[in-house]
């Protein structure tokens, strides 16, 4: 049984296949010739965290692929009343053809996958967000060609997005530079594991050093879901890590800017950058739909 809990769950060749299929599925849709390989299939969608792009992209994606998506919020299911994850996995995988989970603890999706008899997709945990980086690589390659050997810069918190960019350096072969304040670095084990697999990952506290000559600059909010009580403290710590025109001027002139959204203009990014000519965040947002359709077909067709 194949699951997608991190980018390391697929090989570089499999990742390339998924993106090629995503490109073809997107092109066919734009031509009015939708691809429907999941006719009669059903996707269970378990959400503990709020969502806009994740829910809409998976639900619409399943419909466009010929299948059906079923939204399940933990607060209105037996999971919210204390049913063991293992029991829910056994029950749901007997009724649906695949499951996505958007939750807090990464252990939750791991335990669910262990007892599931259908593919499980990590739609975000506090540790990783692999669907987003799969999408971001897809978007970069649409705009600029193959990302292998290019320089990607992550500026900000060493959070779940940073961890997925680290894993992606193994899968896609780009150079990754991470600029974060002291005390907010990504998990050391994730960095060490990626380097052991041959990834080029470097860390610095200087965003200007990191962004010099970069091909892609990306960031995220300073306080993720569940960290709102740290907002003031984080605003002070990240004050020098705002992606603005000065920081972008150090990147390659052809560099792109990405953000997984939602964004707080004036905090982690200025309005002139996210709404400027180097930003591809709106294409990136739409591409969640197409990249995930490639993933769904790979796991469920």
XYZ file of C-alpha atoms in Angstrom:
301
model
C 0.000 0.000 0.000
C 1.419 3.399 -1.045
C 0.928 6.429 1.173
C 2.073 10.047 0.778
C 2.978 11.338 4.227
C 6.172 13.168 3.191
C 7.931 13.814 -0.098
C 10.367 11.059 0.837
C 7.569 8.527 0.334
C 7.970 8.851 -3.429
C 11.118 8.388 -5.483
C 12.498 11.123 -7.754
C 11.229 9.183 -10.779
C 7.775 8.824 -9.246
C 7.705 12.532 -8.409
C 8.623 13.345 -11.996
C 5.829 11.051 -13.249
C 3.282 12.758 -10.966
C 4.238 16.219 -12.230
C 4.145 15.105 -15.855
C 0.670 13.685 -15.345
C -0.394 16.872 -13.547
C 0.743 18.923 -16.528
C -1.163 16.706 -18.959
C -4.325 16.633 -16.795
C -4.238 20.432 -16.452
C -3.715 20.935 -20.201
C -6.545 18.567 -21.082
C -8.878 20.369 -18.662
C -8.055 23.744 -20.223
C -8.788 22.223 -23.650
C -12.184 21.067 -22.429
C -11.137 17.408 -22.435
C -11.189 16.413 -18.753
C -9.398 13.249 -17.673
C -11.525 10.965 -15.489
C -9.381 8.041 -14.251
C -11.090 7.899 -10.843
C -14.618 7.177 -12.044
C -16.533 5.616 -9.159
C -13.769 6.259 -6.601
C -14.361 8.033 -3.286
C -11.938 10.106 -1.215
C -12.499 10.582 2.525
C -11.225 13.969 3.733
C -10.545 14.288 7.481
C -9.972 17.839 8.726
C -8.833 18.929 12.197
C -7.470 22.262 10.937
C -9.203 25.050 9.053
C -8.693 25.075 5.305
C -9.507 26.909 2.095
C -7.111 25.758 -0.640
C -6.673 22.207 0.648
C -10.366 21.391 0.933
C -11.406 23.051 -2.321
C -8.529 21.641 -4.371
C -9.016 18.043 -3.229
C -12.812 18.170 -3.452
C -12.866 19.775 -6.889
C -9.965 17.602 -8.010
C -11.795 14.381 -7.178
C -14.908 15.626 -8.991
C -12.922 16.544 -12.096
C -11.195 13.135 -12.060
C -14.597 11.450 -12.056
C -14.745 10.572 -8.360
C -16.378 11.901 -5.217
C -14.939 13.547 -2.089
C -16.512 13.258 1.361
C -15.704 16.004 3.894
C -15.314 14.757 7.476
C -14.614 17.211 10.294
C -13.246 15.649 13.465
C -15.730 17.635 15.528
C -18.693 15.943 13.843
C -17.344 12.379 13.621
C -16.495 9.690 16.142
C -12.829 10.718 15.922
C -13.853 13.856 17.809
C -15.479 11.714 20.506
C -12.379 9.672 21.202
C -12.625 6.748 18.790
C -9.111 5.319 18.414
C -7.350 6.403 15.220
C -6.635 2.758 14.455
C -10.359 1.892 14.560
C -11.329 4.842 12.371
C -8.677 3.828 9.851
C -9.999 0.288 9.662
C -13.604 1.445 9.257
C -13.074 4.242 6.747
C -10.656 2.316 4.538
C -13.336 -0.334 4.151
C -15.674 2.261 2.652
C -13.524 4.716 0.651
C -10.694 4.378 -1.878
C -8.354 6.951 -0.351
C -8.060 9.286 2.630
C -6.515 12.719 3.147
C -5.867 14.053 6.650
C -5.192 17.659 7.682
C -4.290 17.685 11.359
C -1.813 18.749 14.035
C 0.390 15.827 15.143
C 2.250 14.024 12.370
C 1.891 10.857 14.421
C -1.846 10.951 13.676
C -1.392 10.437 9.938
C 1.322 7.845 10.570
C -0.934 5.792 12.847
C -3.889 6.133 10.483
C -1.772 5.005 7.522
C -0.445 2.025 9.473
C -3.971 0.623 9.859
C -5.450 1.821 6.567
C -5.945 -0.511 3.609
C -6.228 2.418 1.157
C -3.754 5.223 0.303
C -3.424 8.008 2.881
C -2.287 11.522 1.936
C -0.881 14.038 4.396
C -2.809 17.231 3.639
C -0.794 19.078 6.337
C 0.577 18.328 9.774
C 2.682 20.409 12.116
C 5.740 18.550 10.783
C 5.274 18.578 6.997
C 3.115 19.894 4.160
C 4.237 17.808 1.179
C 1.328 18.586 -1.151
C 2.273 22.264 -1.097
C 5.901 21.737 -2.101
C 4.834 19.242 -4.780
C 2.646 22.062 -6.110
C 5.364 24.690 -5.789
C 7.856 22.635 -7.784
C 5.166 22.041 -10.414
C 4.553 25.795 -10.564
C 8.234 26.687 -10.790
C 8.779 24.245 -13.639
C 5.774 25.614 -15.540
C 7.319 29.058 -15.356
C 11.077 28.442 -15.549
C 11.825 24.816 -16.495
C 13.414 22.028 -14.496
C 14.161 22.940 -10.881
C 17.054 20.489 -10.505
C 20.239 22.382 -9.761
C 18.414 25.675 -9.153
C 18.647 27.601 -5.878
C 15.575 27.782 -3.641
C 15.574 30.074 -0.605
C 13.268 29.682 2.368
C 13.059 32.769 4.590
C 11.320 32.627 7.964
C 10.226 29.967 10.403
C 11.673 26.446 10.340
C 8.141 25.071 10.203
C 6.292 22.331 8.316
C 6.828 24.126 5.018
C 10.567 24.401 5.663
C 10.683 20.683 6.444
C 8.918 19.854 3.196
C 11.315 22.051 1.219
C 14.133 20.120 2.921
C 12.611 16.788 1.867
C 12.018 18.179 -1.600
C 15.723 18.907 -1.988
C 16.213 15.130 -1.895
C 13.347 14.372 -4.279
C 13.888 17.156 -6.823
C 17.592 17.957 -6.546
C 17.531 21.724 -6.011
C 19.916 23.614 -3.713
C 18.132 24.846 -0.608
C 19.170 27.775 1.556
C 17.229 28.454 4.734
C 17.395 31.811 6.538
C 15.786 31.896 9.984
C 16.329 33.632 13.330
C 18.157 31.889 16.147
C 15.795 29.552 17.948
C 13.544 29.019 14.926
C 15.624 26.613 12.848
C 14.052 23.549 11.244
C 14.342 20.155 12.885
C 18.001 19.080 12.990
C 17.114 15.474 12.233
C 15.277 16.485 9.057
C 18.283 18.470 7.858
C 20.738 15.685 8.714
C 18.582 13.043 7.023
C 18.322 15.079 3.826
C 22.055 15.711 3.727
C 22.715 12.002 4.282
C 20.629 11.343 1.157
C 22.739 13.788 -0.854
C 20.678 16.984 -0.577
C 22.398 20.379 -0.666
C 20.827 22.150 2.321
C 22.420 25.120 4.124
C 21.249 27.272 7.037
C 22.043 30.872 7.900
C 20.730 33.710 10.071
C 21.378 36.250 7.274
C 18.533 36.490 4.719
C 20.623 38.597 2.330
C 23.356 35.972 2.297
C 20.782 33.271 1.642
C 18.967 35.044 -1.181
C 22.019 36.075 -3.216
C 21.514 34.765 -6.772
C 18.421 32.718 -5.815
C 16.053 31.382 -8.465
C 13.067 31.044 -6.124
C 12.286 32.869 -2.882
C 9.503 31.601 -0.653
C 8.141 32.217 2.834
C 5.162 31.654 5.142
C 3.367 33.398 7.988
C 5.394 33.981 11.143
C 2.828 32.308 13.403
C 1.140 29.192 12.034
C -2.172 27.699 13.188
C -1.923 26.933 16.886
C 0.844 29.521 17.434
C -1.321 32.630 17.516
C -0.456 33.210 21.183
C 3.190 33.657 20.082
C 2.367 36.333 17.496
C 3.929 39.321 19.284
C 7.069 37.428 20.246
C 7.486 36.070 16.736
C 6.916 39.488 15.154
C 9.946 40.766 17.063
C 12.087 37.731 16.213
C 11.260 37.818 12.494
C 11.388 41.592 11.946
C 14.497 41.308 9.761
C 13.097 38.378 7.765
C 10.339 40.189 5.898
C 10.577 39.541 2.157
C 10.618 43.004 0.636
C 11.957 44.649 -2.516
C 15.445 44.950 -1.013
C 15.670 41.227 -0.273
C 14.301 40.341 -3.730
C 16.885 42.623 -5.350
C 19.637 40.260 -4.147
C 18.019 37.298 -5.930
C 18.510 36.473 -9.600
C 16.676 39.047 -11.782
C 14.498 36.217 -13.128
C 13.700 34.848 -9.644
C 10.149 33.963 -8.651
C 8.387 34.629 -5.347
C 6.015 32.087 -3.788
C 3.869 31.900 -0.668
C 1.650 28.980 0.379
C -1.060 31.423 1.598
C -2.823 32.866 3.470
C -0.424 35.820 3.589
C -0.137 38.743 5.992
C 0.986 41.690 3.900
C 3.378 43.894 5.820
C 4.521 41.017 8.045
C 6.364 38.141 6.318
C 6.045 39.802 2.880
C 5.365 43.299 1.610
C 2.477 44.050 -0.714
C 4.758 45.217 -3.529
C 6.437 41.786 -3.597
C 3.430 39.463 -3.287
C 1.441 41.582 -5.752
C 4.451 42.343 -7.939
C 5.713 40.942 -11.256
C 7.945 38.249 -9.709
C 5.111 36.765 -7.664
C 3.358 33.645 -8.943
C 1.271 32.999 -5.831
C -2.069 32.964 -7.674
C -0.868 30.432 -10.239
C 0.675 28.516 -7.341
C -2.679 28.490 -5.515
C -4.572 27.196 -8.566
C -1.924 24.555 -9.134
C -2.780 22.871 -5.835
C -5.731 21.508 -7.809
C -3.670 20.170 -10.692
C -0.631 18.833 -8.819
C -2.875 16.980 -6.380
C -4.841 15.465 -9.242
C -1.604 13.991 -10.493
C -0.964 12.639 -6.996
C -4.499 11.244 -6.619
C -4.263 9.456 -9.946
C -0.863 8.008 -9.009
C -2.121 6.621 -5.695
C -5.712 5.670 -6.496
C -6.141 4.878 -10.215
